[in-house]
mmCIF file with all atom_site columns, C-alpha atoms in Angstrom:
data_model
loop_
_atom_site.group_PDB
_atom_site.id
_atom_site.type_symbol
_atom_site.label_atom_id
_atom_site.label_alt_id
_atom_site.label_comp_id
_atom_site.label_asym_id
_atom_site.label_entity_id
_atom_site.label_seq_id
_atom_site.pdbx_PDB_ins_code
_atom_site.Cartn_x
_atom_site.Cartn_y
_atom_site.Cartn_z
_atom_site.occupancy
_atom_site.B_iso_or_equiv
_atom_site.pdbx_formal_charge
_atom_site.auth_seq_id
_atom_site.auth_comp_id
_atom_site.auth_asym_id
_atom_site.auth_atom_id
_atom_site.pdbx_PDB_model_num
ATOM 1   C CA . UNK G 1 1   ? 123.219 89.017  85.341  1.00 93.00 ? 1   UNK G CA 1
ATOM 2   C CA . UNK G 1 2   ? 123.504 92.237  87.300  1.00 95.00 ? 2   UNK G CA 1
ATOM 3   C CA . UNK G 1 3   ? 122.212 91.044  90.540  1.00 96.00 ? 3   UNK G CA 1
ATOM 4   C CA . UNK G 1 4   ? 124.741 87.958  90.747  1.00 96.00 ? 4   UNK G CA 1
ATOM 5   C CA . UNK G 1 5   ? 127.632 89.405  89.072  1.00 96.00 ? 5   UNK G CA 1
ATOM 6   C CA . UNK G 1 6   ? 127.894 93.101  89.939  1.00 96.00 ? 6   UNK G CA 1
ATOM 7   C CA . UNK G 1 7   ? 125.475 93.742  93.147  1.00 97.00 ? 7   UNK G CA 1
ATOM 8   C CA . UNK G 1 8   ? 126.317 90.412  95.041  1.00 97.00 ? 8   UNK G CA 1
ATOM 9   C CA . UNK G 1 9   ? 130.199 91.503  95.226  1.00 96.00 ? 9   UNK G CA 1
ATOM 10  C CA . UNK G 1 10  ? 129.186 94.890  96.483  1.00 96.00 ? 10  UNK G CA 1
ATOM 11  C CA . UNK G 1 11  ? 126.747 93.214  98.816  1.00 97.00 ? 11  UNK G CA 1
ATOM 12  C CA . UNK G 1 12  ? 129.073 90.486  99.916  1.00 96.00 ? 12  UNK G CA 1
ATOM 13  C CA . UNK G 1 13  ? 131.755 92.974  100.932 1.00 96.00 ? 13  UNK G CA 1
ATOM 14  C CA . UNK G 1 14  ? 129.458 95.436  102.557 1.00 96.00 ? 14  UNK G CA 1
ATOM 15  C CA . UNK G 1 15  ? 128.086 92.348  105.054 1.00 97.00 ? 15  UNK G CA 1
ATOM 16  C CA . UNK G 1 16  ? 131.808 91.279  105.684 1.00 97.00 ? 16  UNK G CA 1
ATOM 17  C CA . UNK G 1 17  ? 132.713 94.872  105.935 1.00 97.00 ? 17  UNK G CA 1
ATOM 18  C CA . UNK G 1 18  ? 132.863 94.781  109.873 1.00 96.00 ? 18  UNK G CA 1
ATOM 19  C CA . UNK G 1 19  ? 134.774 91.559  110.306 1.00 96.00 ? 19  UNK G CA 1
ATOM 20  C CA . UNK G 1 20  ? 137.303 92.817  107.608 1.00 96.00 ? 20  UNK G CA 1
ATOM 21  C CA . UNK G 1 21  ? 138.100 95.683  109.724 1.00 95.00 ? 21  UNK G CA 1
ATOM 22  C CA . UNK G 1 22  ? 138.527 93.493  112.585 1.00 95.00 ? 22  UNK G CA 1
ATOM 23  C CA . UNK G 1 23  ? 141.309 91.608  110.470 1.00 91.00 ? 23  UNK G CA 1
ATOM 24  C CA . UNK G 1 24  ? 144.720 92.726  110.090 1.00 83.00 ? 24  UNK G CA 1
ATOM 25  C CA . UNK G 1 25  ? 145.897 92.898  106.221 1.00 87.00 ? 25  UNK G CA 1
ATOM 26  C CA . UNK G 1 26  ? 142.371 91.871  104.513 1.00 96.00 ? 26  UNK G CA 1
ATOM 27  C CA . UNK G 1 27  ? 141.999 91.293  101.176 1.00 97.00 ? 27  UNK G CA 1
ATOM 28  C CA . UNK G 1 28  ? 138.963 91.251  98.872  1.00 98.00 ? 28  UNK G CA 1
ATOM 29  C CA . UNK G 1 29  ? 139.285 89.228  95.510  1.00 98.00 ? 29  UNK G CA 1
ATOM 30  C CA . UNK G 1 30  ? 136.361 90.327  92.989  1.00 98.00 ? 30  UNK G CA 1
ATOM 31  C CA . UNK G 1 31  ? 135.970 88.349  90.091  1.00 97.00 ? 31  UNK G CA 1
ATOM 32  C CA . UNK G 1 32  ? 135.791 90.304  86.597  1.00 96.00 ? 32  UNK G CA 1
ATOM 33  C CA . UNK G 1 33  ? 136.104 89.243  82.904  1.00 95.00 ? 33  UNK G CA 1
ATOM 34  C CA . UNK G 1 34  ? 137.976 90.150  79.954  1.00 94.00 ? 34  UNK G CA 1
ATOM 35  C CA . UNK G 1 35  ? 134.261 90.480  78.537  1.00 92.00 ? 35  UNK G CA 1
ATOM 36  C CA . UNK G 1 36  ? 134.187 93.680  80.889  1.00 92.00 ? 36  UNK G CA 1
ATOM 37  C CA . UNK G 1 37  ? 136.682 95.261  78.378  1.00 89.00 ? 37  UNK G CA 1
ATOM 38  C CA . UNK G 1 38  ? 136.286 93.648  75.300  1.00 87.00 ? 38  UNK G CA 1
ATOM 39  C CA . UNK G 1 39  ? 132.580 92.672  75.184  1.00 82.00 ? 39  UNK G CA 1
ATOM 40  C CA . UNK G 1 40  ? 131.479 89.442  74.182  1.00 83.00 ? 40  UNK G CA 1
ATOM 41  C CA . UNK G 1 41  ? 128.581 89.013  71.319  1.00 86.00 ? 41  UNK G CA 1
ATOM 42  C CA . UNK G 1 42  ? 125.244 87.767  72.600  1.00 89.00 ? 42  UNK G CA 1
ATOM 43  C CA . UNK G 1 43  ? 125.913 88.273  76.561  1.00 91.00 ? 43  UNK G CA 1
ATOM 44  C CA . UNK G 1 44  ? 125.459 92.026  76.706  1.00 93.00 ? 44  UNK G CA 1
ATOM 45  C CA . UNK G 1 45  ? 123.841 91.678  80.188  1.00 95.00 ? 45  UNK G CA 1
ATOM 46  C CA . UNK G 1 46  ? 127.319 89.668  81.272  1.00 94.00 ? 46  UNK G CA 1
ATOM 47  C CA . UNK G 1 47  ? 129.351 92.038  79.538  1.00 94.00 ? 47  UNK G CA 1
ATOM 48  C CA . UNK G 1 48  ? 127.711 95.222  81.688  1.00 95.00 ? 48  UNK G CA 1
ATOM 49  C CA . UNK G 1 49  ? 127.733 93.517  84.828  1.00 96.00 ? 49  UNK G CA 1
ATOM 50  C CA . UNK G 1 50  ? 131.560 92.386  84.459  1.00 96.00 ? 50  UNK G CA 1
ATOM 51  C CA . UNK G 1 51  ? 132.400 95.845  83.407  1.00 95.00 ? 51  UNK G CA 1
ATOM 52  C CA . UNK G 1 52  ? 130.814 97.240  86.615  1.00 97.00 ? 52  UNK G CA 1
ATOM 53  C CA . UNK G 1 53  ? 132.822 95.196  88.679  1.00 98.00 ? 53  UNK G CA 1
ATOM 54  C CA . UNK G 1 54  ? 136.228 96.653  87.841  1.00 97.00 ? 54  UNK G CA 1
ATOM 55  C CA . UNK G 1 55  ? 135.366 100.529 88.536  1.00 97.00 ? 55  UNK G CA 1
ATOM 56  C CA . UNK G 1 56  ? 133.715 98.869  91.771  1.00 98.00 ? 56  UNK G CA 1
ATOM 57  C CA . UNK G 1 57  ? 137.100 97.327  92.861  1.00 98.00 ? 57  UNK G CA 1
ATOM 58  C CA . UNK G 1 58  ? 138.921 100.406 92.095  1.00 98.00 ? 58  UNK G CA 1
ATOM 59  C CA . UNK G 1 59  ? 136.370 102.699 94.126  1.00 98.00 ? 59  UNK G CA 1
ATOM 60  C CA . UNK G 1 60  ? 136.407 99.805  96.924  1.00 98.00 ? 60  UNK G CA 1
ATOM 61  C CA . UNK G 1 61  ? 140.234 99.899  97.153  1.00 98.00 ? 61  UNK G CA 1
ATOM 62  C CA . UNK G 1 62  ? 140.145 103.612 97.702  1.00 98.00 ? 62  UNK G CA 1
ATOM 63  C CA . UNK G 1 63  ? 137.390 103.542 100.319 1.00 97.00 ? 63  UNK G CA 1
ATOM 64  C CA . UNK G 1 64  ? 138.489 100.580 102.467 1.00 97.00 ? 64  UNK G CA 1
ATOM 65  C CA . UNK G 1 65  ? 142.245 101.106 102.127 1.00 97.00 ? 65  UNK G CA 1
ATOM 66  C CA . UNK G 1 66  ? 142.033 103.455 105.069 1.00 96.00 ? 66  UNK G CA 1
ATOM 67  C CA . UNK G 1 67  ? 141.039 99.938  107.416 1.00 96.00 ? 67  UNK G CA 1
ATOM 68  C CA . UNK G 1 68  ? 144.026 98.282  105.855 1.00 96.00 ? 68  UNK G CA 1
ATOM 69  C CA . UNK G 1 69  ? 141.790 96.360  103.667 1.00 97.00 ? 69  UNK G CA 1
ATOM 70  C CA . UNK G 1 70  ? 143.086 95.672  99.894  1.00 98.00 ? 70  UNK G CA 1
ATOM 71  C CA . UNK G 1 71  ? 140.561 95.065  97.142  1.00 98.00 ? 71  UNK G CA 1
ATOM 72  C CA . UNK G 1 72  ? 141.394 93.711  93.964  1.00 98.00 ? 72  UNK G CA 1
ATOM 73  C CA . UNK G 1 73  ? 139.955 91.870  90.744  1.00 98.00 ? 73  UNK G CA 1
ATOM 74  C CA . UNK G 1 74  ? 140.881 89.058  88.424  1.00 98.00 ? 74  UNK G CA 1
ATOM 75  C CA . UNK G 1 75  ? 139.597 88.967  85.319  1.00 97.00 ? 75  UNK G CA 1
ATOM 76  C CA . UNK G 1 76  ? 139.501 85.606  83.518  1.00 95.00 ? 76  UNK G CA 1
ATOM 77  C CA . UNK G 1 77  ? 138.892 84.658  80.029  1.00 92.00 ? 77  UNK G CA 1
ATOM 78  C CA . UNK G 1 78  ? 139.137 81.449  78.301  1.00 87.00 ? 78  UNK G CA 1
ATOM 79  C CA . UNK G 1 79  ? 139.107 79.138  81.362  1.00 90.00 ? 79  UNK G CA 1
ATOM 80  C CA . UNK G 1 80  ? 137.904 75.487  80.619  1.00 84.00 ? 80  UNK G CA 1
ATOM 81  C CA . UNK G 1 81  ? 134.558 74.895  81.909  1.00 76.00 ? 81  UNK G CA 1
ATOM 82  C CA . UNK G 1 82  ? 134.212 70.915  82.215  1.00 69.00 ? 82  UNK G CA 1
ATOM 83  C CA . UNK G 1 83  ? 130.957 71.033  79.841  1.00 64.00 ? 83  UNK G CA 1
ATOM 84  C CA . UNK G 1 84  ? 133.140 72.478  77.308  1.00 61.00 ? 84  UNK G CA 1
ATOM 85  C CA . UNK G 1 85  ? 136.138 70.259  77.113  1.00 64.00 ? 85  UNK G CA 1
ATOM 86  C CA . UNK G 1 86  ? 137.520 69.145  73.925  1.00 67.00 ? 86  UNK G CA 1
ATOM 87  C CA . UNK G 1 87  ? 134.445 71.331  72.119  1.00 70.00 ? 87  UNK G CA 1
ATOM 88  C CA . UNK G 1 88  ? 134.421 73.615  69.076  1.00 77.00 ? 88  UNK G CA 1
ATOM 89  C CA . UNK G 1 89  ? 134.169 76.327  72.002  1.00 73.00 ? 89  UNK G CA 1
ATOM 90  C CA . UNK G 1 90  ? 137.347 75.339  73.299  1.00 77.00 ? 90  UNK G CA 1
ATOM 91  C CA . UNK G 1 91  ? 139.051 74.766  69.881  1.00 82.00 ? 91  UNK G CA 1
ATOM 92  C CA . UNK G 1 92  ? 137.896 78.584  68.929  1.00 83.00 ? 92  UNK G CA 1
ATOM 93  C CA . UNK G 1 93  ? 139.301 79.988  72.323  1.00 83.00 ? 93  UNK G CA 1
ATOM 94  C CA . UNK G 1 94  ? 142.714 78.158  71.801  1.00 86.00 ? 94  UNK G CA 1
ATOM 95  C CA . UNK G 1 95  ? 142.885 79.393  68.165  1.00 88.00 ? 95  UNK G CA 1
ATOM 96  C CA . UNK G 1 96  ? 143.034 83.193  69.654  1.00 85.00 ? 96  UNK G CA 1
ATOM 97  C CA . UNK G 1 97  ? 144.872 82.731  72.720  1.00 85.00 ? 97  UNK G CA 1
ATOM 98  C CA . UNK G 1 98  ? 148.711 83.257  72.326  1.00 88.00 ? 98  UNK G CA 1
ATOM 99  C CA . UNK G 1 99  ? 149.475 80.510  74.977  1.00 89.00 ? 99  UNK G CA 1
ATOM 100 C CA . UNK G 1 100 ? 147.642 78.057  72.861  1.00 90.00 ? 100 UNK G CA 1
ATOM 101 C CA . UNK G 1 101 ? 145.636 76.353  75.543  1.00 91.00 ? 101 UNK G CA 1
ATOM 102 C CA . UNK G 1 102 ? 142.779 76.651  77.989  1.00 90.00 ? 102 UNK G CA 1
ATOM 103 C CA . UNK G 1 103 ? 143.374 77.948  81.289  1.00 91.00 ? 103 UNK G CA 1
ATOM 104 C CA . UNK G 1 104 ? 142.630 76.208  84.093  1.00 93.00 ? 104 UNK G CA 1
ATOM 105 C CA . UNK G 1 105 ? 140.907 76.658  87.596  1.00 93.00 ? 105 UNK G CA 1
ATOM 106 C CA . UNK G 1 106 ? 144.533 76.398  88.990  1.00 95.00 ? 106 UNK G CA 1
ATOM 107 C CA . UNK G 1 107 ? 145.916 79.309  86.721  1.00 96.00 ? 107 UNK G CA 1
ATOM 108 C CA . UNK G 1 108 ? 143.485 81.291  88.408  1.00 97.00 ? 108 UNK G CA 1
ATOM 109 C CA . UNK G 1 109 ? 143.830 79.799  91.948  1.00 97.00 ? 109 UNK G CA 1
ATOM 110 C CA . UNK G 1 110 ? 147.483 80.977  91.878  1.00 97.00 ? 110 UNK G CA 1
ATOM 111 C CA . UNK G 1 111 ? 146.542 84.565  91.257  1.00 98.00 ? 111 UNK G CA 1
ATOM 112 C CA . UNK G 1 112 ? 144.240 84.479  93.892  1.00 98.00 ? 112 UNK G CA 1
ATOM 113 C CA . UNK G 1 113 ? 146.434 83.122  96.381  1.00 98.00 ? 113 UNK G CA 1
ATOM 114 C CA . UNK G 1 114 ? 148.885 85.441  95.565  1.00 98.00 ? 114 UNK G CA 1
ATOM 115 C CA . UNK G 1 115 ? 146.412 88.650  96.153  1.00 98.00 ? 115 UNK G CA 1
ATOM 116 C CA . UNK G 1 116 ? 145.172 87.044  99.280  1.00 97.00 ? 116 UNK G CA 1
ATOM 117 C CA . UNK G 1 117 ? 149.002 86.331  100.964 1.00 96.00 ? 117 UNK G CA 1
ATOM 118 C CA . UNK G 1 118 ? 150.955 89.012  102.284 1.00 94.00 ? 118 UNK G CA 1
ATOM 119 C CA . UNK G 1 119 ? 153.247 88.832  98.997  1.00 97.00 ? 119 UNK G CA 1
ATOM 120 C CA . UNK G 1 120 ? 150.948 91.338  97.406  1.00 97.00 ? 120 UNK G CA 1
ATOM 121 C CA . UNK G 1 121 ? 150.927 93.698  100.471 1.00 96.00 ? 121 UNK G CA 1
ATOM 122 C CA . UNK G 1 122 ? 151.013 96.943  98.212  1.00 97.00 ? 122 UNK G CA 1
ATOM 123 C CA . UNK G 1 123 ? 148.671 95.842  95.554  1.00 98.00 ? 123 UNK G CA 1
ATOM 124 C CA . UNK G 1 124 ? 145.527 97.359  95.688  1.00 98.00 ? 124 UNK G CA 1
ATOM 125 C CA . UNK G 1 125 ? 142.661 98.599  93.433  1.00 98.00 ? 125 UNK G CA 1
ATOM 126 C CA . UNK G 1 126 ? 144.489 95.774  90.748  1.00 98.00 ? 126 UNK G CA 1
ATOM 127 C CA . UNK G 1 127 ? 142.723 94.336  88.058  1.00 98.00 ? 127 UNK G CA 1
ATOM 128 C CA . UNK G 1 128 ? 144.912 91.130  86.938  1.00 98.00 ? 128 UNK G CA 1
ATOM 129 C CA . UNK G 1 129 ? 144.439 89.279  83.813  1.00 97.00 ? 129 UNK G CA 1
ATOM 130 C CA . UNK G 1 130 ? 144.040 85.784  83.637  1.00 97.00 ? 130 UNK G CA 1
ATOM 131 C CA . UNK G 1 131 ? 143.587 84.829  79.786  1.00 94.00 ? 131 UNK G CA 1
ATOM 132 C CA . UNK G 1 132 ? 146.510 83.351  78.282  1.00 92.00 ? 132 UNK G CA 1
ATOM 133 C CA . UNK G 1 133 ? 147.357 86.658  76.448  1.00 90.00 ? 133 UNK G CA 1
ATOM 134 C CA . UNK G 1 134 ? 144.119 87.048  74.535  1.00 90.00 ? 134 UNK G CA 1
ATOM 135 C CA . UNK G 1 135 ? 143.809 90.507  75.273  1.00 89.00 ? 135 UNK G CA 1
ATOM 136 C CA . UNK G 1 136 ? 147.589 91.439  75.565  1.00 85.00 ? 136 UNK G CA 1
ATOM 137 C CA . UNK G 1 137 ? 147.401 92.124  71.914  1.00 76.00 ? 137 UNK G CA 1
ATOM 138 C CA . UNK G 1 138 ? 145.463 94.144  69.348  1.00 64.00 ? 138 UNK G CA 1
ATOM 139 C CA . UNK G 1 139 ? 143.466 91.978  67.091  1.00 62.00 ? 139 UNK G CA 1
ATOM 140 C CA . UNK G 1 140 ? 144.736 92.658  63.308  1.00 57.00 ? 140 UNK G CA 1
ATOM 141 C CA . UNK G 1 141 ? 147.820 94.058  64.318  1.00 54.00 ? 141 UNK G CA 1
ATOM 142 C CA . UNK G 1 142 ? 149.628 90.477  64.776  1.00 50.00 ? 142 UNK G CA 1
ATOM 143 C CA . UNK G 1 143 ? 149.996 87.107  62.756  1.00 53.00 ? 143 UNK G CA 1
ATOM 144 C CA . UNK G 1 144 ? 152.046 84.130  63.311  1.00 54.00 ? 144 UNK G CA 1
ATOM 145 C CA . UNK G 1 145 ? 154.009 84.719  60.303  1.00 52.00 ? 145 UNK G CA 1
ATOM 146 C CA . UNK G 1 146 ? 155.279 88.418  60.959  1.00 47.00 ? 146 UNK G CA 1
ATOM 147 C CA . UNK G 1 147 ? 156.190 88.291  64.944  1.00 48.00 ? 147 UNK G CA 1
ATOM 148 C CA . UNK G 1 148 ? 159.423 88.897  66.728  1.00 47.00 ? 148 UNK G CA 1
ATOM 149 C CA . UNK G 1 149 ? 160.577 86.012  68.265  1.00 46.00 ? 149 UNK G CA 1
#
């Protein structure tokens, strides 16, 4: 779990560093997870591995910025996997997602395209959360009957 979710992004960037240094305005996009900051019962190794991706992103952004290389992270949560479509897992995720739907690959791709483009030329070291608002609220402080809106 650590090798594929934490070590791999580091080793991959290291392997491509000579090519990245030669390009103009290179962008590295790491894949995090909302489990990195909130944990997820039963998958401690995954949560810990993804937890390392965010500070790895920050350090890489600092160290590689001098070469014109931007490094950012997309942390996802509640993105539909085809194996879960219509399952109780989907229903449970939708129930705790303010957007009241599962995310799609296209939702994540739009953020990745932004980070890879010149439109994000001054974005470096960011962790952009794509989770339909799940981590944007404090659990227990929000209920549908008493919110402003």
